[in-house]
Amino acid sequence: MALKIVKGSIDRMFDKNLQDLVRGIRNHKEDEAKYISTCIDEIKQELKQDNIAVKANAVCKLTYLQMLGYDVSWAAFNIVEVMSSSKFTYKRIGYLAASQCFHESTDVIMLTTNQIRKDLSSPNQYDTGVALTGLSCFVTPDLARDLANDIMTLMSHTKPYIRKKAVLIMYKVFLKYPESLRPAFPRLKEKLEDPDPGVQSAAVNVICELARRNPKNYLSLAPLFFKLMTSSTNNWVLIKIIKLFGALTPLEPRLGKKLIEPLTNLIHSTSAMSLLYECVNTVIAVLISLSSGMPNHSASIQLCVQKLRILIEDSDQNLKYLGLLAMSKILKTHPKSVQSHKDLILQCLDDKDESIRLRALDLLYGMVSKKNLMEIVKKLMLHVDKAEGTTYRDELLTKIIDICSQSNYQYITNFEWYISILVELTRLEGTRHGHLIASQMLDVAIRVKAIRVFAVAQMATLLDNAHLLTGNMQRNGICEVLYAAAWICGEFSEHLENPMQTLEAMLRPKVATLPGHIQAVYVQNAAKLFATVLKNQEGNTDSTTAQETSQLMIERLPLFVQSANLEVQERASCILQLVKYIQKLQQKDIEVAEEVSALFAGELNPVAPKAQKKVPVPEGLDLDAWINEPPSESESEDEQPKAIFSKEEPKHSRPRHTEVDEKELARRREARKQEQANNPFYIKASPSSQKVYQETAGVEHIPVVQIDLSVPLKVPGLPMSDQYVKLEEERRQKERAEKKKKEKKKRKEKRSGRGKKHDSGPESEEDITPAHMVDIVTEEMPENALPSDDDDKDPNDPHKALDIDLDNLVEAAGRRPLADSEKLPVRSHRAAEVVKSPTEDGEMESVASQEPKKKNSKEKKEKKKDKDRERKKSKDEKKKKKHKHEEKEEDLLRGQADEPVVQSEETSEVVAPPTSTSAEVSDLDFWLSTAPVPSNTQEAATVAAEAAPVPEAASGTAPASEPDEPKDTEMEETKSSKHKKKKQKKEKEEKEKKKKKKHHHHHHHSDGGGEESVQNGTVEEEEPLPPMSNYCLLAENSYIKMMMEDADQVCDIQGNLQDGSQVVVSVIFENKCDSFLKSMEFNVLDSLNCKLQRPEGSGPHDGLTVPFQLPPGVSNEARFVFTVQSIVMPQKLKGTLTFIVKNEDSSTHEKLDFKLHFTCTSYLITTPCYSDAFAKLLESGDLNGSSVRLEGINMPFHHLLARICFHHHFSVVERIDSCASMYSRSIQGHHVCLLVKTSGQTVSIDAKCDEPTLLGNVLDEIKQTFSQC
Amino acid sequence: MIKAILIFNNHGKPRLSKFYEHYSEDTEQQIIRETFHLVSKRDENVCNFLEGGMLIGGSDYKLIYRHYATLYFVFCVDSSESELGILDLIQVFVETLDKCFENVCELDLIFHVDKVHNILAEMVMGGMVLETNMNEIIMQVDAQNKMEKSEIKTRHILSCIPQYKIQYHSHHSCHYYGDLTVPLFQCTSRIRDH
């Protein structure tokens, strides 16, 4: 043993350390790889030793080798060993190695959890620091989940060194484990005001990073950031905040207005360029968001542009670059202010720095006009010639094309010029963008009819000189142009001067060296040319030319028949046989031209690139539906016989809509034609689309300018676009002169009237008329194209998961606990989350009932102030938030059973912070509505002013809506049409009713069911409604009673996006005996269609523990989530509740069976619908009708409506006398529309729905509701 | 966010590579090579920003680099970072190295890449800027080195290496930050003296 130790230490003396390794590698320059492989062998030996110092040394060397590109993942376990050394030196080496080579799929990472936790809680701050640093590089979702709580604790560590690291790493934790964001956020926010600047900076950093991805969730922090911005002197923090504001302003223009002044001050006062630059950037963002063009902001734009000019003129290339970058942002909204600096930008084009030239190019894009386009492009063409690197030249090329083709060739006045530019560009060597030029040529030739003659002539020349383009294999990219040239010559061959010559050019043997797809186009278009030649020769008595052409084809085509490219081969052999046949006919002197050209008849119109995407999916076609049922994952789960399964899933597709579609289509087509007739840019199709190349009337009277083709145009070796610049200049001058003449005339005429002086100033945009009238054919879109121009969002973006609403959480951080389900997992008590002792429950309630009451009056007052504004907003928001947080609220609500109304309102609005001592103003709207605060002192004043109303409100009298018991009678009398109040009342009544029944009142009424039942309806309240309840008896025995609310559902947003939908069932458990009930377990036998959601990891037959116990006489409510696949049929599920009855002396196991009944109405969600949308829905005609008649109803009509609303989740759309329309939507998006009419005791309900089975069931259920009363 | 920090010499030999996102070793080497090709082609007096987004990240990313004598310091950052701020951060990094190594040169980095990593870890963590105050960084680095020394007294090898000093160009000093920025990017007069 002793010997071993001695041997170990002797070995160590000869061990290489990192420095030796590096030196060794440097000394073995020739056989580095070999040397390193022997080193790795040594390292492997070292890692086998027990001595941690040796191991650490080895790992240290491995880290170095990793940097050189050697895979060291095989040593992952040894790295973990070194990480867990008790010595800091080795630990640090281990963590460094881990941070360099661990990643999510490193499997030993899961072994590190406990070690990292130990290090995080180490008394030595550097152990903790090293662990945090390492973790920040290799954190995985598992690590994030397991350690989130530990890290959160560290955020409040006494040492700022740890705090700042813990704060910073939280961002990584959020990314990997998004669930931690909500619980951790209050503390993170707290750190924004940490006394240590480093911690503060870290918190700003994290929140900025979060907010950048999902800015809307962080708007409410704007006041706090504003305060930081005006108080901080740390430029790093300032820059981050200012950048953040740049991201927030587009969402809230009022914020922008508030920012302008302090930012302007900063711009004037700061000497730090980085800060100045970011300020300018954010001011630009603000101006963009306010782009409505408020006149008093022109000063700000001027200031920005002026500052940027200073940057661009600076000798420092970095500033120049950034100045141009920012300038391009202004350009989008305020092009005029940038255009005045054109000189400067053109100057930058000559800069020696490529990055700067590229930036300047970007700017040029927005600076062109009809007037200067030719001039700018000419300049760019010069650069193209001069450019040395291909990347820059390619960039120039794309920019030229971008500039010219932007907004539908808006700035091009002379397309001949443009075509010649494109032809010139084809001479570029080694460009990758041949296809770009080609597509431009095609686009222009197709869409600008007037240019075809010219284009065809140019293309024919190109084809003739194809050898120039293809001569060098290096210039491969450019031969794409030939694709366009061949196609244009073929398609518009009637314009060709000498089709025979072009045909010959296209069939040269050299063509066979071109890429296959181009050859294919050559062959196909040779056939078109052939047809044209025949047609031209038709009248001719001498048929030799036609026969020669056929002969030429027959001679040359076999070359292509032999092609290795299938496409070429197939086309060539087809055409060859065709030509042979034609030749036969020709020899018999039969006229064939007509038939041959019929082969290629028809006009080709451009189609918009998005057209395919915009084709509406026909009704009834579900693209995601399986054509065949997928094989079930595990057969063992199929407990029910197949017959039931097929019954539960009726077929969705029906051929019913064909007739409707036909009509609708016809109507739309008509409308479209009308629209096209009125569209000056749309060239109407020739009456029969089968007719060939018939000149449309529109083209005939387009005055085509005579081109002198003897000008060098035909010589492709020479630049020719310059000619056009000159020509254009002359033309414009002539035009101007003519105009002047005309004006003079006019003036002369006018002079007799009055002697007003007319000064023809500089030529303006509008004065320039295009060289010839050009029709740009708009791209075609499919009929019924959907207007949505939606998402290109990346579904894999990890930041998507962090789109979590934080508002209500932030505001209530002090007083509202997070839902149990949201608490971060703590190592030891994971099981304890669910089970809560009754004493705890009681405590929670008492605390909760005291706390919110105090605040209640404050909030009410605040609310009243913003009532109008808020009401509008809350309507929209409530819906969203309710769904999102319903489950979370469940637990919160339990503690606040007395104030359901307050609760529901709170979720939908931003309320004042709990403590009025805090100067922080969180009511964003309120904050934004105050005047801008330029300086600190002023801000303090406003803050004080803003804080003032709060205490005032606190002392104020309780508003009428205070939901205290005594007020109830008062409430009963007030006749109000406000729905909120109505709803409140409903609840109260229900509560009262229940109170009578029960001693204790532990449950609350959830706000899911009838909340917005009459959202936008116009129901007048004539008399108080009778009490209604959705709770029905589920099962009962001598021990326990279960009440189920049959109609409380939540459409989980996420669930809905995928296939399943969620239904939440609330069950009230009431203890009817004198014993204590505990260990309640709720279990349901899942059907294929309907499954109880169980926590992860539990089997499909495990029960769910009810999260409370019941003392005698007590009742409580629990919610269970089910996933339902098909919702068109009602469902019944069998279930059992097992529980332990505990007496003083004994405890017995009991069980209770029940049947859960999911009605179809429980799948409906109350959804408000406006009457116009409703009308549209009915008009659309894709709903199926059905009706039902109810006899002997003797209740007031509004009661009837309220009942339908309450029990069946409809909302009233419109009500006229004894007739009302109602609407609801299923969780899977089916629309259900009702028309309810009453006369006497008869009520008739006409209903429409896109799912007839669902509708039938819903109507049955409505009928049943009314037969019961 | 900072996606990667690379240091390589005029011949493209990596001296330090820190990726804040996982890539395979081969990809890492390729990124280093391509970044070197992009950066080394540029003249001394052109701007220090490069939109070479193809390598890592895409169009949102920029390469921001500085060239000191024989070494290139390259930061790959996204649009949430201030360009000029990162330039100054590089400066702080180099100044910190200079203080920790006492007249830093390429050889210091070659033989003590682990120490460079430790210094960097006090500045940037997980791709986010942790600390920009040089004194604070040096204090923490020193404290940790002291701990290390107390743990291991035996092995402490001082390598005697010929010193090729990194030349600081005068225009690389922190002139983007004015007087307002007291705690950040302080330029020490010592560096200017070089």
GROMACS .gro file of C-alpha atoms in nm, chain A residues 12 17-20 22-23 26 29 32 53 57 60 63-64 66-72 86-90 92 96 99-103 124-127 130 132-133 136-137 161 164-166 168-169 171-172 175 198 201-202 205-206 209 212-213 233-237 239-240 243 266 269-275 277-278 316-319 321-322 325 352-356 359, chain B residues 1 13-20 22-23 25-26 28-29 32 41-43 45-51 60-62 66 78-89 107 110-115 117-118 121-122 124-132 136 139-141 143-145 147-149 151-152 154-155 157 159-161 175-185:
model
  182
   12ARG     CA    1   0.346   1.210  -1.086
   17ASN     CA    2   0.118   1.880  -1.704
   18LEU     CA    3  -0.066   2.110  -1.941
   19GLN     CA    4   0.241   2.317  -2.010
   20ASP     CA    5   0.444   2.009  -2.093
   22VAL     CA    6   0.164   2.224  -2.507
   23ARG     CA    7   0.540   2.235  -2.532
   26ARG     CA    8   0.495   2.259  -3.033
   29LYS     CA    9   0.511   2.001  -3.553
   32GLU     CA   10   0.150   1.629  -3.425
   53ALA     CA   11  -0.452   1.519  -0.858
   57ASN     CA   12  -0.415   1.700  -1.444
   60CYS     CA   13  -0.698   1.965  -1.769
   63THR     CA   14  -0.973   2.032  -2.208
   64TYR     CA   15  -0.685   2.166  -2.410
   66GLN     CA   16  -1.079   1.943  -2.691
   67MET     CA   17  -1.003   2.295  -2.809
   68LEU     CA   18  -0.782   2.149  -3.078
   69GLY     CA   19  -1.076   1.947  -3.202
   70TYR     CA   20  -1.029   1.612  -3.030
   71ASP     CA   21  -1.337   1.436  -2.907
   72VAL     CA   22  -1.297   1.380  -2.535
   86SER     CA   23  -1.347   1.851  -0.245
   87LYS     CA   24  -1.056   2.070  -0.348
   88PHE     CA   25  -1.143   2.388  -0.528
   89THR     CA   26  -0.848   2.358  -0.765
   90TYR     CA   27  -0.963   2.026  -0.903
   92ARG     CA   28  -1.261   2.412  -1.108
   96LEU     CA   29  -1.424   2.383  -1.687
   99SER     CA   30  -1.856   2.325  -1.955
  100GLN     CA   31  -1.643   2.272  -2.265
  101CYS     CA   32  -1.765   1.928  -2.361
  102PHE     CA   33  -2.091   1.836  -2.186
  103HIS     CA   34  -2.417   1.884  -2.364
  124ASN     CA   35  -1.732   2.858   0.002
  125GLN     CA   36  -1.864   3.115  -0.240
  126TYR     CA   37  -1.617   3.013  -0.510
  127ASP     CA   38  -1.735   2.653  -0.504
  130VAL     CA   39  -1.770   2.764  -1.021
  132LEU     CA   40  -2.298   2.810  -1.143
  133THR     CA   41  -2.057   2.899  -1.421
  136SER     CA   42  -2.468   2.778  -1.723
  137CYS     CA   43  -2.295   2.595  -2.007
  161TYR     CA   44  -2.093   3.763  -0.626
  164LYS     CA   45  -2.538   3.803  -0.977
  165LYS     CA   46  -2.439   3.461  -1.104
  166ALA     CA   47  -2.759   3.304  -0.976
  168LEU     CA   48  -2.793   3.540  -1.468
  169ILE     CA   49  -2.816   3.164  -1.483
  171TYR     CA   50  -3.227   3.274  -1.794
  172LYS     CA   51  -3.076   2.942  -1.892
  175LEU     CA   52  -3.506   2.827  -2.137
  198GLY     CA   53  -2.354   4.388  -1.074
  201SER     CA   54  -2.708   4.459  -1.427
  202ALA     CA   55  -2.753   4.082  -1.434
  205ASN     CA   56  -2.972   4.146  -1.867
  206VAL     CA   57  -3.201   3.849  -1.800
  209GLU     CA   58  -3.328   3.880  -2.294
  212ARG     CA   59  -3.682   4.056  -2.643
  213ARG     CA   60  -3.854   3.732  -2.736
  233THR     CA   61  -2.535   5.583  -1.450
  234ASN     CA   62  -2.410   5.246  -1.558
  235ASN     CA   63  -2.384   5.265  -1.933
  236TRP     CA   64  -2.397   4.891  -1.976
  237VAL     CA   65  -2.731   4.878  -1.794
  239ILE     CA   66  -2.779   5.036  -2.310
  240LYS     CA   67  -2.967   4.719  -2.222
  243LYS     CA   68  -3.255   4.839  -2.626
  266LEU     CA   69  -2.943   6.154  -2.329
  269SER     CA   70  -2.574   6.493  -2.297
  270THR     CA   71  -2.385   6.167  -2.328
  271SER     CA   72  -2.029   6.151  -2.442
  272ALA     CA   73  -2.036   5.775  -2.479
  273MET     CA   74  -2.081   5.683  -2.841
  274SER     CA   75  -2.226   5.342  -2.764
  275LEU     CA   76  -2.500   5.495  -2.552
  277TYR     CA   77  -2.598   5.513  -3.077
  278GLU     CA   78  -2.844   5.297  -2.886
  316ASP     CA   79  -1.371   5.558  -3.738
  317GLN     CA   80  -1.499   5.283  -3.964
  318ASN     CA   81  -1.699   5.129  -3.683
  319LEU     CA   82  -1.903   5.441  -3.631
  321TYR     CA   83  -2.078   5.130  -4.028
  322LEU     CA   84  -2.321   5.167  -3.741
  325LEU     CA   85  -2.698   5.055  -4.022
  352LYS     CA   86  -1.246   5.060  -4.913
  353ASP     CA   87  -1.428   4.865  -4.645
  354GLU     CA   88  -1.657   4.602  -4.786
  355SER     CA   89  -1.890   4.596  -4.485
  356ILE     CA   90  -1.950   4.965  -4.529
  359ARG     CA   91  -2.445   4.880  -4.578
 1270MET     CA   92  -2.644   3.695  -2.606
 1282LYS     CA   93  -0.431   2.852  -3.461
 1283PRO     CA   94  -0.694   2.849  -3.187
 1284ARG     CA   95  -0.578   2.987  -2.856
 1285LEU     CA   96  -0.911   2.976  -2.682
 1286SER     CA   97  -1.256   2.872  -2.791
 1287LYS     CA   98  -1.564   2.911  -2.583
 1288PHE     CA   99  -1.895   2.811  -2.736
 1289TYR     CA  100  -2.207   2.891  -2.539
 1291HIS     CA  101  -2.317   2.293  -2.817
 1292TYR     CA  102  -2.147   2.200  -3.142
 1294GLU     CA  103  -1.581   1.917  -3.216
 1295ASP     CA  104  -1.564   1.906  -3.593
 1297GLU     CA  105  -1.629   2.391  -3.380
 1298GLN     CA  106  -1.306   2.353  -3.571
 1301ILE     CA  107  -1.292   2.858  -3.610
 1310LYS     CA  108  -0.879   3.885  -4.499
 1311ARG     CA  109  -0.974   4.221  -4.361
 1312ASP     CA  110  -0.747   4.518  -4.356
 1314ASN     CA  111  -0.830   4.998  -4.089
 1315VAL     CA  112  -1.174   4.864  -4.169
 1316CYS     CA  113  -1.464   4.829  -3.931
 1317ASN     CA  114  -1.467   4.558  -3.670
 1318PHE     CA  115  -1.808   4.416  -3.750
 1319LEU     CA  116  -1.877   4.132  -3.982
 1320GLU     CA  117  -2.207   3.991  -4.087
 1329ASP     CA  118  -2.929   3.793  -3.637
 1330TYR     CA  119  -2.568   3.730  -3.548
 1331LYS     CA  120  -2.261   3.942  -3.600
 1335ARG     CA  121  -1.037   4.304  -3.252
 1347ASP     CA  122  -2.676   3.850  -3.158
 1348SER     CA  123  -2.867   4.174  -3.198
 1349SER     CA  124  -2.940   4.213  -2.829
 1350GLU     CA  125  -2.581   4.317  -2.767
 1351SER     CA  126  -2.454   4.663  -2.834
 1352GLU     CA  127  -2.185   4.651  -3.099
 1353LEU     CA  128  -1.974   4.921  -2.945
 1354GLY     CA  129  -2.031   4.775  -2.603
 1355ILE     CA  130  -1.887   4.443  -2.711
 1356LEU     CA  131  -1.587   4.614  -2.866
 1357ASP     CA  132  -1.518   4.772  -2.532
 1358LEU     CA  133  -1.576   4.442  -2.359
 1376LEU     CA  134   0.257   3.266  -2.527
 1379ILE     CA  135  -0.080   2.926  -2.529
 1380PHE     CA  136   0.046   2.785  -2.202
 1381HIS     CA  137  -0.227   2.900  -1.969
 1382VAL     CA  138  -0.546   2.857  -2.157
 1383ASP     CA  139  -0.710   2.729  -1.838
 1384LYS     CA  140  -0.632   3.055  -1.662
 1386HIS     CA  141  -1.087   3.049  -1.925
 1387ASN     CA  142  -1.110   3.129  -1.556
 1390ALA     CA  143  -1.571   3.301  -1.670
 1391GLU     CA  144  -1.576   3.604  -1.444
 1393VAL     CA  145  -1.914   3.625  -1.939
 1394MET     CA  146  -2.134   3.348  -1.811
 1395GLY     CA  147  -2.348   3.125  -2.026
 1396GLY     CA  148  -2.333   3.376  -2.307
 1397MET     CA  149  -2.437   3.673  -2.100
 1398VAL     CA  150  -2.216   3.949  -1.977
 1399LEU     CA  151  -2.158   3.898  -1.607
 1400GLU     CA  152  -1.919   4.173  -1.510
 1401THR     CA  153  -1.764   4.463  -1.693
 1405GLU     CA  154  -1.399   4.346  -0.974
 1408MET     CA  155  -1.029   4.078  -0.752
 1409GLN     CA  156  -1.236   3.765  -0.796
 1410VAL     CA  157  -0.974   3.596  -1.012
 1412ALA     CA  158  -0.908   3.548  -0.470
 1413GLN     CA  159  -0.964   3.218  -0.648
 1414ASN     CA  160  -0.600   3.185  -0.740
 1416MET     CA  161  -0.737   2.966  -0.276
 1417GLU     CA  162  -0.578   2.742  -0.529
 1418LYS     CA  163  -0.231   2.825  -0.408
 1420GLU     CA  164  -0.449   2.410  -0.161
 1421ILE     CA  165  -0.151   2.311  -0.365
 1423THR     CA  166   0.389   2.176  -0.401
 1424ARG     CA  167   0.345   2.197  -0.770
 1426ILE     CA  168   0.559   2.552  -1.229
 1428SER     CA  169   0.741   2.855  -1.721
 1429CYS     CA  170   1.015   3.074  -1.849
 1430ILE     CA  171   0.895   3.177  -2.184
 1444HIS     CA  172  -1.302   5.592  -2.662
 1445TYR     CA  173  -1.661   5.485  -2.704
 1446TYR     CA  174  -1.716   5.538  -2.338
 1447GLY     CA  175  -1.706   5.887  -2.209
 1448ASP     CA  176  -1.677   6.030  -1.864
 1449LEU     CA  177  -2.019   5.914  -1.757
 1450THR     CA  178  -1.915   5.553  -1.746
 1451VAL     CA  179  -1.716   5.540  -1.433
 1452PRO     CA  180  -1.732   5.174  -1.340
 1453LEU     CA  181  -1.714   5.035  -1.693
 1454PHE     CA  182  -1.422   4.996  -1.922
   0.00000   0.00000   0.00000
